[in-house]
XYZ file of C-alpha atoms in Angstrom:
368
model
C 17.420 -8.721 17.321
C 17.852 -7.593 13.704
C 17.438 -11.182 12.518
C 14.074 -11.528 14.243
C 12.991 -8.099 12.997
C 13.650 -9.041 9.383
C 12.145 -12.463 10.072
C 8.962 -10.804 11.317
C 8.807 -8.651 8.173
C 9.328 -11.708 5.986
C 6.609 -13.642 7.820
C 4.200 -10.702 7.503
C 4.861 -10.412 3.756
C 4.414 -14.170 3.272
C 1.119 -14.400 5.152
C -0.295 -11.241 3.533
C 0.584 -12.416 0.020
C -0.597 -15.988 0.600
C -4.030 -15.093 1.944
C -4.627 -12.136 -0.382
C -7.356 -14.002 -2.374
C -9.450 -14.100 0.827
C -9.382 -10.308 1.102
C -10.591 -9.625 -2.442
C -14.013 -9.226 -3.968
C -15.551 -12.533 -4.988
C -16.137 -11.072 -8.439
C -12.393 -10.648 -9.050
C -9.879 -13.480 -8.989
C -6.208 -12.996 -9.857
C -6.997 -9.754 -11.669
C -9.798 -11.293 -13.760
C -13.454 -10.250 -13.527
C -15.642 -13.208 -12.499
C -19.432 -12.742 -12.761
C -21.027 -13.283 -9.363
C -22.863 -16.451 -10.358
C -19.501 -18.126 -11.123
C -17.493 -16.709 -8.205
C -17.998 -19.780 -5.986
C -17.399 -22.415 -8.653
C -15.215 -25.261 -7.454
C -12.546 -24.535 -10.069
C -12.238 -20.896 -8.948
C -12.106 -21.811 -5.265
C -9.539 -24.520 -5.975
C -7.211 -22.103 -7.792
C -7.382 -19.669 -4.868
C -6.591 -22.406 -2.356
C -3.725 -23.629 -4.523
C -2.226 -20.141 -4.651
C -2.437 -19.803 -0.858
C -0.829 -23.200 -0.276
C 2.056 -22.640 -2.697
C 2.889 -19.081 -1.606
C 2.559 -19.865 2.107
C 4.655 -23.041 2.012
C 7.321 -21.425 -0.186
C 7.503 -18.376 2.064
C 7.805 -20.466 5.225
C 10.591 -22.562 3.677
C 12.471 -19.389 2.740
C 11.891 -17.950 6.238
C 13.187 -21.123 7.891
C 16.275 -21.137 5.707
C 16.904 -17.468 6.391
C 16.666 -17.910 10.185
C 18.937 -20.966 10.167
C 21.545 -19.147 8.051
C 21.507 -15.890 10.033
C 21.581 -17.545 13.475
C 24.263 -20.081 12.579
C 26.549 -17.860 10.516
C 26.175 -14.677 12.613
C 27.066 -12.340 9.707
C 28.011 -8.701 10.250
C 25.338 -6.029 10.145
C 25.896 -4.951 6.518
C 25.835 -8.493 5.097
C 22.806 -9.380 7.229
C 20.865 -6.320 6.060
C 21.770 -6.962 2.405
C 20.778 -10.642 2.507
C 17.619 -9.881 4.504
C 16.373 -7.343 1.963
C 17.280 -9.705 -0.872
C 15.326 -12.553 0.736
C 12.272 -10.324 1.168
C 12.336 -9.231 -2.474
C 12.836 -12.844 -3.563
C 9.722 -13.869 -1.623
C 7.713 -11.051 -3.191
C 8.920 -11.869 -6.710
C 8.042 -15.549 -6.267
C 4.504 -14.695 -5.143
C 4.092 -12.216 -8.024
C 5.387 -14.780 -10.503
C 2.942 -17.400 -9.261
C 0.160 -14.799 -9.332
C 0.749 -14.264 -13.071
C 0.565 -18.028 -13.651
C -2.797 -18.124 -11.861
C -3.922 -15.007 -13.742
C -3.370 -16.739 -17.082
C -5.160 -19.873 -15.861
C -8.140 -17.807 -14.695
C -8.341 -15.955 -18.028
C -8.284 -19.244 -19.898
C -10.947 -20.739 -17.614
C -13.196 -17.717 -18.130
C -12.965 -17.986 -21.916
C -13.297 -21.780 -21.996
C -16.424 -21.830 -19.848
C -17.935 -18.722 -21.478
C -18.745 -16.854 -18.281
C -19.514 -13.615 -20.144
C -21.189 -15.240 -23.129
C -24.857 -14.335 -23.568
C -24.870 -11.958 -20.598
C -25.999 -8.342 -20.690
C -23.193 -6.077 -19.503
C -24.524 -3.309 -17.265
C -22.743 -0.271 -15.843
C -24.477 1.008 -12.709
C -24.017 4.661 -11.779
C -25.047 6.269 -8.481
C -25.502 9.990 -9.185
C -25.403 10.784 -5.456
C -22.219 8.799 -4.808
C -19.905 11.804 -4.497
C -22.258 13.499 -2.026
C -22.400 10.365 0.135
C -18.613 10.165 0.551
C -17.311 10.583 4.112
C -13.623 11.266 3.515
C -11.287 13.081 5.882
C -11.429 16.832 5.070
C -8.459 18.183 3.128
C -7.513 20.599 5.913
C -6.835 17.681 8.277
C -4.096 16.436 5.918
C -2.791 19.973 5.452
C -2.267 20.521 9.209
C 0.686 18.050 9.451
C 2.196 19.744 6.388
C 1.914 23.135 8.089
C 3.625 21.651 11.152
C 6.439 20.373 8.922
C 6.855 23.801 7.317
C 7.007 25.271 10.825
C 9.697 22.719 11.686
C 11.730 23.855 8.666
C 11.442 27.502 9.751
C 12.432 26.560 13.304
C 15.464 24.696 11.929
C 16.692 27.800 10.129
C 16.245 29.824 13.325
C 18.390 27.305 15.211
C 20.883 26.806 12.381
C 23.852 28.429 14.134
C 23.348 26.262 17.213
C 23.362 22.975 15.302
C 26.514 20.798 15.119
C 28.712 20.971 12.031
C 27.972 17.318 11.186
C 24.313 16.228 10.939
C 23.452 12.566 11.691
C 21.652 10.893 8.778
C 21.529 7.255 9.905
C 21.366 5.366 13.195
C 22.706 1.852 13.717
C 21.145 -1.054 15.662
C 22.581 0.336 18.901
C 20.692 3.596 18.432
C 23.921 5.516 17.890
C 24.371 7.641 14.727
C 26.719 5.945 12.260
C 26.463 8.229 9.228
C 26.761 12.013 9.028
C 26.426 14.860 6.530
C 28.106 18.239 6.612
C 25.848 21.028 7.873
C 24.420 23.209 5.102
C 21.152 25.079 4.788
C 19.911 22.241 2.603
C 21.195 19.266 4.611
C 19.617 20.482 7.866
C 16.120 20.458 6.321
C 16.492 17.356 4.144
C 14.470 15.133 6.486
C 11.547 17.592 6.843
C 11.558 18.045 3.054
C 11.224 14.283 2.542
C 8.469 14.224 5.148
C 6.668 17.070 3.364
C 6.757 15.149 0.071
C 5.357 12.020 1.752
C 2.604 14.005 3.449
C 1.697 15.464 0.062
C 1.460 11.960 -1.403
C -1.112 10.875 1.177
C -3.040 14.105 0.674
C -3.182 13.401 -3.068
C -4.321 9.844 -2.351
C -7.221 11.063 -0.227
C -8.183 13.696 -2.789
C -7.927 11.223 -5.664
C -10.507 8.948 -4.050
C -13.122 11.691 -4.430
C -12.949 11.464 -8.203
C -12.416 7.737 -8.628
C -15.303 6.025 -10.362
C -17.214 3.468 -8.291
C -17.418 -0.074 -9.691
C -20.941 -1.059 -8.594
C -22.070 -4.657 -8.870
C -25.372 -4.690 -10.833
C -26.357 -7.965 -9.150
C -26.063 -6.438 -5.689
C -26.380 -2.677 -6.059
C -27.255 -1.536 -2.542
C -24.606 -3.592 -0.765
C -22.003 -2.750 -3.403
C -22.560 1.015 -3.036
C -22.396 0.841 0.763
C -19.169 -1.170 0.642
C -17.639 1.263 -1.850
C -18.474 4.224 0.383
C -17.140 2.471 3.481
C -13.962 1.424 1.629
C -13.184 5.021 0.689
C -13.901 6.227 4.215
C -11.586 3.678 5.818
C -8.920 4.283 3.153
C -8.996 7.988 3.966
C -8.637 7.268 7.680
C -5.787 4.856 7.009
C -3.963 7.465 4.910
C -4.319 9.953 7.789
C -3.086 7.328 10.268
C 0.103 6.758 8.259
C 0.561 10.517 7.801
C 0.381 11.128 11.559
C 2.742 8.265 12.465
C 5.252 9.395 9.824
C 5.073 12.975 11.077
C 5.668 11.923 14.679
C 8.599 9.636 13.869
C 10.400 11.803 11.336
C 9.600 15.007 13.200
C 11.133 13.656 16.411
C 14.161 12.299 14.540
C 14.747 15.729 13.079
C 14.252 17.579 16.363
C 16.954 15.526 18.044
C 19.490 16.916 15.539
C 18.636 20.385 16.886
C 18.275 19.313 20.517
C 20.450 16.184 21.052
C 19.499 16.165 24.726
C 15.971 14.896 23.934
C 17.279 11.681 22.374
C 18.885 8.584 23.835
C 20.281 5.558 21.999
C 17.368 3.493 23.305
C 14.789 5.939 21.895
C 16.512 6.129 18.505
C 16.618 2.319 18.417
C 12.995 1.851 19.507
C 11.468 4.644 17.404
C 11.726 3.001 13.941
C 10.806 -0.382 15.424
C 7.668 1.067 16.985
C 6.765 2.768 13.696
C 7.289 -0.493 11.806
C 5.154 -2.540 14.197
C 2.381 0.075 14.327
C 2.346 0.326 10.529
C 2.196 -3.444 10.060
C -0.579 -3.758 12.630
C -2.462 -0.969 10.848
C -2.024 -2.630 7.450
C -3.144 -5.966 8.896
C -6.271 -4.519 10.506
C -7.117 -2.512 7.393
C -6.685 -5.559 5.120
C -8.584 -8.039 7.287
C -11.391 -5.688 8.338
C -11.947 -3.781 5.084
C -10.679 -5.977 2.251
C -10.583 -4.984 -1.382
C -13.308 -2.437 -2.174
C -14.787 -3.000 1.284
C -15.657 -6.599 0.406
C -15.148 -7.789 4.007
C -17.378 -5.115 5.506
C -20.828 -6.244 6.611
C -23.138 -3.468 5.516
C -26.520 -5.163 5.224
C -28.405 -7.933 3.514
C -27.253 -8.918 0.045
C -29.690 -8.571 -2.841
C -30.457 -11.612 -5.002
C -28.207 -12.107 -8.053
C -29.422 -11.255 -11.543
C -28.491 -14.246 -13.683
C -28.534 -12.582 -17.105
C -26.783 -9.356 -16.149
C -23.144 -8.779 -15.269
C -20.977 -5.708 -14.685
C -19.120 -4.242 -17.636
C -16.132 -6.513 -18.266
C -13.061 -4.272 -17.951
C -10.489 -7.058 -18.283
C -9.123 -5.528 -21.484
C -8.028 -2.442 -19.536
C -6.140 -4.450 -16.892
C -2.763 -5.601 -18.157
C -1.795 -8.684 -16.217
C -4.641 -7.860 -13.841
C -2.411 -5.278 -12.137
C -1.906 -2.304 -14.443
C -4.981 -0.286 -15.397
C -4.769 1.567 -18.727
C -8.016 3.188 -19.876
C -7.856 6.556 -21.622
C -11.667 6.817 -21.571
C -11.765 6.688 -17.764
C -11.174 10.138 -16.181
C -10.209 8.525 -12.861
C -6.595 8.915 -11.794
C -6.840 6.460 -8.899
C -8.658 3.143 -9.258
C -9.163 0.231 -6.875
C -6.658 -2.587 -7.218
C -7.802 -5.894 -8.597
C -5.212 -7.903 -6.687
C -4.209 -6.337 -3.404
C -6.045 -4.005 -1.066
C -5.816 -0.316 -1.833
C -5.393 1.842 -4.912
C -3.395 2.026 -8.099
C -3.084 4.517 -10.949
C -4.837 4.743 -14.284
C -1.647 4.714 -16.346
C -3.447 6.041 -19.414
C -3.603 9.453 -17.695
C -0.296 11.397 -17.990
C -0.864 12.994 -14.569
C -0.676 9.510 -13.048
C 2.937 9.113 -14.177
C 3.780 12.510 -12.731
C 2.131 11.732 -9.395
C 3.891 8.356 -9.256
C 7.434 9.331 -10.204
C 7.820 12.988 -9.226
C 7.727 12.363 -5.438
C 10.117 9.417 -5.834
C 12.539 11.493 -7.898
C 12.455 14.299 -5.329
C 13.062 11.926 -2.406
C 15.913 10.128 -4.209
C 17.464 13.468 -5.230
C 17.387 14.716 -1.635
C 18.848 11.458 -0.302
C 21.722 11.361 -2.810
C 22.563 15.048 -2.332
C 23.518 14.490 1.322
């Protein structure tokens, strides 16, 4: 069962990485800005197809080898988990490595063919953009956090009734296989981690309000509508993950207070259900929305403007993945390769928002 679970994860990662170019804006390829009139050039399309073929075939070969090894060798649980995680990271690193090769080829192609030469760079601004946003209200994200705080208070009330050893990990059978001594800190460690994660998704939703919109000057109306829809769906997706996390981690914590509500089958099925639901959600979000809402049908496209292109921000994107622009007040910006958001690493607050939650979660985990 564990083998097929990790195999499913590996297959999902492979397919998502391989077909990522299909989910991106046509005006961005491998982290490089491509003016709209060149987006469908044969050379650009061929590079995208080549990336998909290489990443998909490599991933499937690795998956096949992994399944043959795990089913024939029947390793113990610890070795299987270690190798499975290693195989997944190997697949990701291979796809990232090949992405950087294609990124360099695309940059060279852009310079060689002079796609930006002789074009007027235009930055389009919609002054009503912020008012048009339809994001989930902040209070909706705060409600799960209030529930988590209530769970912490309830835990302290029930502290004397809790067992002296608190389960911290459950094995494949659904039985707890790791414990921590009961203290006032250890009994609330899981809700504290949940609270930090809820705060991260709240910050993500709030950050989208102040992220600058990259509007295509050759297709203004459609571009604005896609940007607005992308932020709306991103906000809903963040809430979806927040709710599923709250339900899973909240239930896991409650069973340490009331063991009678849990069974080995529930504790085995709970993380699996969360994993499947999350993957399905990511898949739907990626396929339906795409990068910057590029897959959303929001109306008729306007004709292209041959002598005008968007401001070329390639110099601010290091490797097409890391955005560093001290003149941009945005903290969150849309990814150039991948669906979702990344940080403007020129803003010090971005480093704090990225690493502080991770440090807190790691500190809590290692203190148990």
